[in-house]
Tab-separated table of C-alpha atoms in Angstrom:
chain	number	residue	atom	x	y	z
G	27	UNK	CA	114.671	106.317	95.131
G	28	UNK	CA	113.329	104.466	98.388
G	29	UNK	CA	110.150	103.228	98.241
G	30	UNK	CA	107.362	101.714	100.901
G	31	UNK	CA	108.410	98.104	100.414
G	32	UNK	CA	112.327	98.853	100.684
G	33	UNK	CA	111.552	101.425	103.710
G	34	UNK	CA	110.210	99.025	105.029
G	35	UNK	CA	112.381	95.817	105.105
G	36	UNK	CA	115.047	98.594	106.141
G	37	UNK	CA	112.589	99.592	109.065
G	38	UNK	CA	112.067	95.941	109.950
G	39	UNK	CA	115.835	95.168	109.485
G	40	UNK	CA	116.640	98.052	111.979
G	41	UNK	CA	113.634	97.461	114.614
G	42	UNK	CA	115.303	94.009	115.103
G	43	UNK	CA	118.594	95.104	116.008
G	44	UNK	CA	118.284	98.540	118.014
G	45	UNK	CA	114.596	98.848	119.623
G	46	UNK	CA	115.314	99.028	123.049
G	47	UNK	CA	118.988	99.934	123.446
G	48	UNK	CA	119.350	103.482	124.036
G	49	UNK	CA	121.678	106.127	121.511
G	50	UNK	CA	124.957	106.717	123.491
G	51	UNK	CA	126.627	109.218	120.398
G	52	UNK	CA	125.291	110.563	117.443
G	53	UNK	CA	127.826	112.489	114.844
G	54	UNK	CA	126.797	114.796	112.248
G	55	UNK	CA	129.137	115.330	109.412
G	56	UNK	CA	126.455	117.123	106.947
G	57	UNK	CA	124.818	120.066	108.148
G	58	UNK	CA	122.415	120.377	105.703
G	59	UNK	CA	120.662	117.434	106.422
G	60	UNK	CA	118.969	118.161	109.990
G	61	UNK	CA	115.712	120.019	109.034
G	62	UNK	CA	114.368	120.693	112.950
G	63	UNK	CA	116.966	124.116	113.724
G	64	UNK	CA	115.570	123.802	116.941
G	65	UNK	CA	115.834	120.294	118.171
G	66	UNK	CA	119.344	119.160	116.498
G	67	UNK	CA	119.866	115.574	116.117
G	68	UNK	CA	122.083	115.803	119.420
G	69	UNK	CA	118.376	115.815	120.970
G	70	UNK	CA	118.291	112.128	120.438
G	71	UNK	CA	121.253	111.062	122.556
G	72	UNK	CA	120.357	109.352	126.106
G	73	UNK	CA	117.125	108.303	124.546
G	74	UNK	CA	115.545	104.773	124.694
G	75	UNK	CA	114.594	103.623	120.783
G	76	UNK	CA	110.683	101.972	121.608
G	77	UNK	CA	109.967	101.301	117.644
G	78	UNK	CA	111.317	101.227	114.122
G	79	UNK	CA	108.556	102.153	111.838
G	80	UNK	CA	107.230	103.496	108.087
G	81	UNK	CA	105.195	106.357	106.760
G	82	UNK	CA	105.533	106.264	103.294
G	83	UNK	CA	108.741	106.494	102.415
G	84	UNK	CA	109.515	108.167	105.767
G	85	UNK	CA	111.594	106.086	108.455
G	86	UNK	CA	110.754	106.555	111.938
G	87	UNK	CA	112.815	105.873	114.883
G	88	UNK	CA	110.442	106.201	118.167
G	89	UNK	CA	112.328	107.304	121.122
G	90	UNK	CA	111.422	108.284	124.679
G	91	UNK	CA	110.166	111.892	123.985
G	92	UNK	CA	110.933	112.318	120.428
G	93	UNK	CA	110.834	110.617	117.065
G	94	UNK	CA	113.918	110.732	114.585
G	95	UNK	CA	112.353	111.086	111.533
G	96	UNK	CA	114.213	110.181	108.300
G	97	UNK	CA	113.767	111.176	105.069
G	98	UNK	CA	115.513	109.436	102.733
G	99	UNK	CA	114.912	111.706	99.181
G	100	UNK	CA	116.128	110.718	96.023
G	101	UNK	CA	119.115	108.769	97.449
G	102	UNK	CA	119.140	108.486	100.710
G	103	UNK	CA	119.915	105.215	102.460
G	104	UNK	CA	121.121	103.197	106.012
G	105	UNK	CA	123.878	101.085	106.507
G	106	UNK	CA	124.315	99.582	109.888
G	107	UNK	CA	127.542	97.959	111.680
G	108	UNK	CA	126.933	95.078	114.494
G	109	UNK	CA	128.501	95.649	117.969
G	110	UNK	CA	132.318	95.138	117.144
G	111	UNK	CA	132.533	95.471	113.624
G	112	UNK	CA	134.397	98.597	112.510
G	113	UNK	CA	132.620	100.433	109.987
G	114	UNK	CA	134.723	100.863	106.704
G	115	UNK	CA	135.578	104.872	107.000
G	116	UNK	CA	136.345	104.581	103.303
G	117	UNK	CA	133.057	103.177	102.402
G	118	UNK	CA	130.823	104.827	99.491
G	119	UNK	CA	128.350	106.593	99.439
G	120	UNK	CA	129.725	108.552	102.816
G	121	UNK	CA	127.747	108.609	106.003
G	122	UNK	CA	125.971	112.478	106.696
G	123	UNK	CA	125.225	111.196	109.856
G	124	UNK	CA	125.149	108.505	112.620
G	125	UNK	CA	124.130	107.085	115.686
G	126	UNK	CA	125.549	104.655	118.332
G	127	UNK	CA	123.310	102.366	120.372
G	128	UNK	CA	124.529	101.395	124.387
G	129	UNK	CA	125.602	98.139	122.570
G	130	UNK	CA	128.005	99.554	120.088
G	131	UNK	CA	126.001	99.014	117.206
G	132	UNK	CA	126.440	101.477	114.407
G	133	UNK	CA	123.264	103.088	111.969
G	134	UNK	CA	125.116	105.475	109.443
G	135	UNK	CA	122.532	107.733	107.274
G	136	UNK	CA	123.922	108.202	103.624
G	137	UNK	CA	123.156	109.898	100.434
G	138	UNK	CA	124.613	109.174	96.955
G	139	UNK	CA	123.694	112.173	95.322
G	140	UNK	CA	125.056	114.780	94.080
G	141	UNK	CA	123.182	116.945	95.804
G	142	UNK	CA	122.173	116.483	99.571
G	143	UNK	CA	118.059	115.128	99.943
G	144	UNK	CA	118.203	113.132	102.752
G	145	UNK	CA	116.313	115.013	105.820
G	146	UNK	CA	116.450	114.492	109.145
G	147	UNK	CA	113.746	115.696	111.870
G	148	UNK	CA	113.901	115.887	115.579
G	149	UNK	CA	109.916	115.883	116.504
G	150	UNK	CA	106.942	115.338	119.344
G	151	UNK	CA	104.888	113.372	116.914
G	152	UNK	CA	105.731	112.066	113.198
G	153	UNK	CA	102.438	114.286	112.162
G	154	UNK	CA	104.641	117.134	113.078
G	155	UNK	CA	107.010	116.647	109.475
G	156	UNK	CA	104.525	118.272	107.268
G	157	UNK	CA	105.110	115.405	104.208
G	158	UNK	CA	103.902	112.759	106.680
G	159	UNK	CA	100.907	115.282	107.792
G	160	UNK	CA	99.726	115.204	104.135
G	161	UNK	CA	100.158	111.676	103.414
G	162	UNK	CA	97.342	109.630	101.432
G	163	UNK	CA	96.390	105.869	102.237
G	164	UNK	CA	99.117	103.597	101.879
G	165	UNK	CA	97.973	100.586	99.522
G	166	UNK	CA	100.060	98.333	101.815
G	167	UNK	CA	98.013	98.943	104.401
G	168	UNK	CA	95.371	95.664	104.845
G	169	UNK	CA	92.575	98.266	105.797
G	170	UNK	CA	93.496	100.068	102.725
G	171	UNK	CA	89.954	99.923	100.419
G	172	UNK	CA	88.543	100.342	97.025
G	173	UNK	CA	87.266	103.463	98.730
G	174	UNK	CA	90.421	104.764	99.730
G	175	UNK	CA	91.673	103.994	96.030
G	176	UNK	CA	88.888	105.530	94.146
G	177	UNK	CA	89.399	108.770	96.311
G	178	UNK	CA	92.891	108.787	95.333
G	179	UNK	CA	92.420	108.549	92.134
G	180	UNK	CA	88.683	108.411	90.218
G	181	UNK	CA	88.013	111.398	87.701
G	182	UNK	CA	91.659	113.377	88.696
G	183	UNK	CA	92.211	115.235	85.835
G	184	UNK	CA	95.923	114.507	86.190
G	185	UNK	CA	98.127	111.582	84.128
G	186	UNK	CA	98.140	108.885	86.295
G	187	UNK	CA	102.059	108.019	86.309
G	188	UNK	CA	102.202	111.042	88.148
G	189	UNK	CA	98.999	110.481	90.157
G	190	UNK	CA	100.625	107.320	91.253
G	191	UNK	CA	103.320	109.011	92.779
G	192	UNK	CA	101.290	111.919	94.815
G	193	UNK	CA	102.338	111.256	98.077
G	194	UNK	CA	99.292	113.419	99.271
G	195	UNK	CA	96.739	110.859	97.349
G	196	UNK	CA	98.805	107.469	97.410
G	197	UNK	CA	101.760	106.844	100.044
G	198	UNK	CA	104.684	105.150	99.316
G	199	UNK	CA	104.893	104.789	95.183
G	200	UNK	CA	107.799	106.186	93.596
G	201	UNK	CA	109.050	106.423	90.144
G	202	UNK	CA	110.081	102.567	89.749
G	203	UNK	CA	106.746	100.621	91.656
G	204	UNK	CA	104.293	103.038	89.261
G	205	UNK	CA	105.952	102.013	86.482
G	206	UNK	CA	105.093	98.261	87.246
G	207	UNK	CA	101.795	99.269	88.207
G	208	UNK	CA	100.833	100.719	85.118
G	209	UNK	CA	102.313	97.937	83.297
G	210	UNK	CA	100.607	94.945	85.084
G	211	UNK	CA	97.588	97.081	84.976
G	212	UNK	CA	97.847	97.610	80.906
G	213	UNK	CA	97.688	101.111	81.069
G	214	UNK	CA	99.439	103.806	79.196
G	215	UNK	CA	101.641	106.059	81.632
G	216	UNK	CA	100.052	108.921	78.949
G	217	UNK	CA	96.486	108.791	80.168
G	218	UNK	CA	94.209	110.642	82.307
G	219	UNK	CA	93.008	109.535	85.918
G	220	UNK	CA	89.381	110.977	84.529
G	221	UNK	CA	89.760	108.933	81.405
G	222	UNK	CA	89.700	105.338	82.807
G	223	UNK	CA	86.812	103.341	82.518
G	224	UNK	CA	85.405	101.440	85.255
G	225	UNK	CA	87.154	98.261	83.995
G	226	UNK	CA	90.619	99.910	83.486
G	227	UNK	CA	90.423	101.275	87.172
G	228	UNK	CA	89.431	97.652	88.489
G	229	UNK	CA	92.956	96.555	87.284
G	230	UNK	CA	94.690	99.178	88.220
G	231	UNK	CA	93.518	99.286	91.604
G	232	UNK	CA	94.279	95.196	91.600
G	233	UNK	CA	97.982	96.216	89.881
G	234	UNK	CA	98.398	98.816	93.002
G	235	UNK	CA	97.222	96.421	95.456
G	236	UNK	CA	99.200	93.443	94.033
G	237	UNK	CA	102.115	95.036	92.996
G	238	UNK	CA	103.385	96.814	95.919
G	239	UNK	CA	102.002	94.145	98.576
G	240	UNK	CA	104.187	91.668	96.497
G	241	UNK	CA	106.912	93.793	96.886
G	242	UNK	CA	106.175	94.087	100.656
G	243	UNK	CA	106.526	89.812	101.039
G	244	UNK	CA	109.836	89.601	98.175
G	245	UNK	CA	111.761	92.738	100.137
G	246	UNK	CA	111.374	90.807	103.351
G	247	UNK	CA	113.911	89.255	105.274
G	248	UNK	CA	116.727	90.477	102.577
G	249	UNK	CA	120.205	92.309	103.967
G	250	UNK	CA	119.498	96.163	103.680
G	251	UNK	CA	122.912	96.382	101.582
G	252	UNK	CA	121.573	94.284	98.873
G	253	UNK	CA	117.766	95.865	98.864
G	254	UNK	CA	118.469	97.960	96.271
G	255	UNK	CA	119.446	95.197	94.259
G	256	UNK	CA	116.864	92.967	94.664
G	257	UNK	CA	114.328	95.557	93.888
G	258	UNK	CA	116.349	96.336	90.316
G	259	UNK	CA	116.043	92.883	89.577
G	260	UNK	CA	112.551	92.156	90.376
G	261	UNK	CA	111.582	94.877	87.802
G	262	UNK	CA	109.768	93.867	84.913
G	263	UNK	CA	109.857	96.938	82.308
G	264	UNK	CA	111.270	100.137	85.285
G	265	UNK	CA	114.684	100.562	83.935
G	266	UNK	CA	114.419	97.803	81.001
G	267	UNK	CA	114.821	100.211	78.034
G	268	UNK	CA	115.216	98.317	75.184
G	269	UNK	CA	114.701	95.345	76.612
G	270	UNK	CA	111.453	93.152	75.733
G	271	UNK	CA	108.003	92.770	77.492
G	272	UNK	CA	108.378	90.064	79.570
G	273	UNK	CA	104.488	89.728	78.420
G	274	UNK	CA	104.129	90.431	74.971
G	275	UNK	CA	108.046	90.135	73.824
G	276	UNK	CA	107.998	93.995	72.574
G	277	UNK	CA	110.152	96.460	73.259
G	278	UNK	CA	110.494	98.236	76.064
G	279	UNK	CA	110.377	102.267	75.767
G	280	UNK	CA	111.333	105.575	77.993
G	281	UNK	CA	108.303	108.194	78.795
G	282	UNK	CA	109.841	111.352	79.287
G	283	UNK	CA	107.288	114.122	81.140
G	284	UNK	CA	108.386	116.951	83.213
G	285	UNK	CA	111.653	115.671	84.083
G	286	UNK	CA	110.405	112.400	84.571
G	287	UNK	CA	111.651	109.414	82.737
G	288	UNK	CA	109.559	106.520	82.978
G	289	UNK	CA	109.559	102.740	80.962
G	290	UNK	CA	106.464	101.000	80.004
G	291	UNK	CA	105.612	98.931	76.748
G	292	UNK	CA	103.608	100.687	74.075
G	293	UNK	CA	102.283	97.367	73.174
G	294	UNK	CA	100.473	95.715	76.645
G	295	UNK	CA	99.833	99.518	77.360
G	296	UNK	CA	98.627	100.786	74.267
């Protein structure tokens, strides 16, 4: 799944190339995507793009008079062609939808699921998609506080893997970047928000802080067809089952809760 510090480099990637050139075509080839009945994404064509931005894990493309808002699900993603290139028609996963800028340059929206969760929304104002109404503060943010933090999180009676991931409390932390948390942080994905200690939510708010504003710097810069890699990699127990701490040298376990399967090491996180 997306998260902040990938939306982001794919948000800076994109700003780069088409802010300022205007859509010429878009093509829809999966209907279920467009979430605005109203305002389909044929809305967008003739529009100057102003901006390229985040919320979350929401990309937005500012236009004159609208904002195409993306959201990219479980596994959603971009892939982008430069004027002249001919996109590969063959190329996996398949593009739901697209748009062509006045310079020929090619953004195709896929999804590699089984099942369709990328979104699309034709709006006024991003506010207007009700996930990015109800967002919380964004730890990447630099005016993002203790305060903000300890609002989010201190005396939630609710585990705090899946605190970590509340959109409406923390924006932008999936699955993969709370696992890391917790780990740098030395706390068990098991526990309680309300159970923490001052001293245990001193490093986690440093872990949440650190870990996804490091992310933020590493992401930057890199090709958005290899971001997906480079976030894999940079993982230190997400997706390491069996693996050892790179910390302790113990093993590295799964975490299964309500369909969620997360990795952390029972020994640092005890």
């Amino acid at each position: 799944m997306p998260e902040s510090p990938e939306v982001q480099a794919l948000a800076d990637f994109l700003d780069a190339r088409i802010t300022g050139h205007t859509v010429v075509d878009t093509d829809l080839v999966e209907f279920r995507a467009p979430k605005t009945r109203s305002r389909p994404l044929t809305d967008v064509t003739g529009r100057r793009i102003s901006a390229v931005g985040r919320h979350g894990k929401h990309l937005d493309l500012a236009l004159e008079g609208a904002h195409l808002v993306v959201s990219l699900g479980r596994h959603g993603w971009a892939r982008w062609s430069e004027p002249g290139e001919h996109p590969d028609e063959q190329a996996d996963p398949p593009a739901l939808a697209s748009l062509t800028a006045d310079d020929g340059g090619l953004l195709e929206l896929t999804d590699a699921g089984s099942w369709v969760s990328l979104g699309l929304f034709v709006v006024d104002r991003p506010e207007e998609v009700s996930a990015i109404a109800k967002l919380g503060s964004d730890p990447a943010d630099p005016a993002f506080t203790r305060d903000d933090f300890d609002r989010a999180v201190r005396g939630r009676r609710k585990q705090i893997k899946a605190l970590l991931q509340e959109q409406e409390s923390l924006a932008g932390i999936g699955n993969a970047y709370s696992d890391e948390i917790l780990h740098a942080a030395r706390i068990s994905p098991l526990a309680h928000a309300s159970a923490l200690d001052d001293e245990a939510l001193d490093r986690l708010f440093t872990a949440t802080v650190g870990t996804v504003r490091d992310a933020f710097e590493a992401r930057r810069g890199i090709p958005i067809d290899r971001l997906k890699e480079a976030k894999t990699a940079a993982m230190r127990v997400h997706g390491r089952t069996g693996e050892a701490c790179p910390v302790c040298g113990g093993t590295v376990e799964d975490f299964r809760a309500g369909g969620t399967v997360a990795q952390y090491c029972p020994v640092c996180q005890a």
